[in-house]
Coordinates of C-alpha atoms in Angstrom, one line a residue:
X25 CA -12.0 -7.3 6.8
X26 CA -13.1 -6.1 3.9
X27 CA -11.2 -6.2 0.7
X28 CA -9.3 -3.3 -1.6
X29 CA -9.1 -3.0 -4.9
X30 CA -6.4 -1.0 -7.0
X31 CA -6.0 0.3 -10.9
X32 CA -2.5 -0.3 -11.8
X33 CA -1.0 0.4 -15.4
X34 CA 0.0 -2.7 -17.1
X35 CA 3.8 -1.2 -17.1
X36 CA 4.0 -1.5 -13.1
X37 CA 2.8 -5.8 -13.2
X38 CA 6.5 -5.7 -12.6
X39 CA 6.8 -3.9 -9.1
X40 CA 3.5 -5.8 -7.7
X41 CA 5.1 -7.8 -4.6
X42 CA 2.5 -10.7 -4.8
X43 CA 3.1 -11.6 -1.3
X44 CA 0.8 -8.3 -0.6
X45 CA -2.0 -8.8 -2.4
X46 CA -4.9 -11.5 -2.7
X47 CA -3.5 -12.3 -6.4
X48 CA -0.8 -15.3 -6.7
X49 CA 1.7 -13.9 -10.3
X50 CA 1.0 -12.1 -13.3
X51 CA -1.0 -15.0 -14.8
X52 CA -3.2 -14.6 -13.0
X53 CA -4.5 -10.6 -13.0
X54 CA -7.5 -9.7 -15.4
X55 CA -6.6 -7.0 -17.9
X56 CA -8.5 -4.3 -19.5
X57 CA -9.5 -5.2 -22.7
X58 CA -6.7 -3.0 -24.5
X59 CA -4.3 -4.4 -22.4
X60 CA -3.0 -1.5 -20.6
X61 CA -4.1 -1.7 -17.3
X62 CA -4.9 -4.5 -14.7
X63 CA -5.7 -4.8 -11.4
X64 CA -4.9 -6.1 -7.8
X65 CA -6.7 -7.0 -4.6
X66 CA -5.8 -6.7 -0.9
X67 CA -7.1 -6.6 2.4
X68 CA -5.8 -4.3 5.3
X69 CA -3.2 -2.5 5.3
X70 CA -2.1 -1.1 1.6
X71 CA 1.0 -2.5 0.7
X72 CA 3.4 0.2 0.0
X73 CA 3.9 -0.7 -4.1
X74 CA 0.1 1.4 -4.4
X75 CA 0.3 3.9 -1.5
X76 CA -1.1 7.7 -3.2
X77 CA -3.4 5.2 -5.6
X78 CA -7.3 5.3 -5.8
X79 CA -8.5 2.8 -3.8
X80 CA -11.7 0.7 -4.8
X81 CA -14.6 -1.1 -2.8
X82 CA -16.1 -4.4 -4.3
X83 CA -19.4 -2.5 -5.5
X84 CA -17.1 0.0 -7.0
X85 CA -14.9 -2.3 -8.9
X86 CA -17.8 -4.5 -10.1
X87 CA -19.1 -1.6 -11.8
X88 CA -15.9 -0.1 -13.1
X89 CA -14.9 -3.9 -14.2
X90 CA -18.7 -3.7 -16.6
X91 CA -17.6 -0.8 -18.6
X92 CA -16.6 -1.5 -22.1
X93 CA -12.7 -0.5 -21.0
X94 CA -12.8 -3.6 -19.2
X95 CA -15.3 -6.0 -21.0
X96 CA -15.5 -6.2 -24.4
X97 CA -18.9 -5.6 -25.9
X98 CA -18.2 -7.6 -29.1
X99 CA -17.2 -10.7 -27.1
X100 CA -19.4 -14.1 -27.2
X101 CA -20.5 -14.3 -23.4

């Protein structure tokens, strides 16, 4: 089963049922490095919270997740 991965705006953290996805609370999602959006993992079905969003394969999120929205360039690695 491969695994699913989903943009969400920091605002909806709130409405993320983290019984549905691969991520255990909101200490534990990776934010973009303003801080506005995050992100959340599943496999199979998608859980109703992110039906009608973009949905992401690995390959695509790896390279969405290098861009300087989500890593900052100025940060010691």
């Amino acid at each position: 089963m491969s695994r699913n991965y989903v943009i969400i705006d920091a605002s909806e953290v709130s409405s993320v049922d983290f019984d549905e996805v691969l991520e255990t609370s909101a200490d534990t999602l990776r934010f973009s490095v303003d801080g506005s959006k995050t992100f959340v993992k599943f496999e199979g079905d998608t859980p109703s919270f992110l039906e009608g969003k973009t949905a992401y394969t690995h390959s695509e999120m790896l390279e969405i997740l290098a861009g300087e929205e989500w890593t900052d360039p100025d940060a010691n690695p």
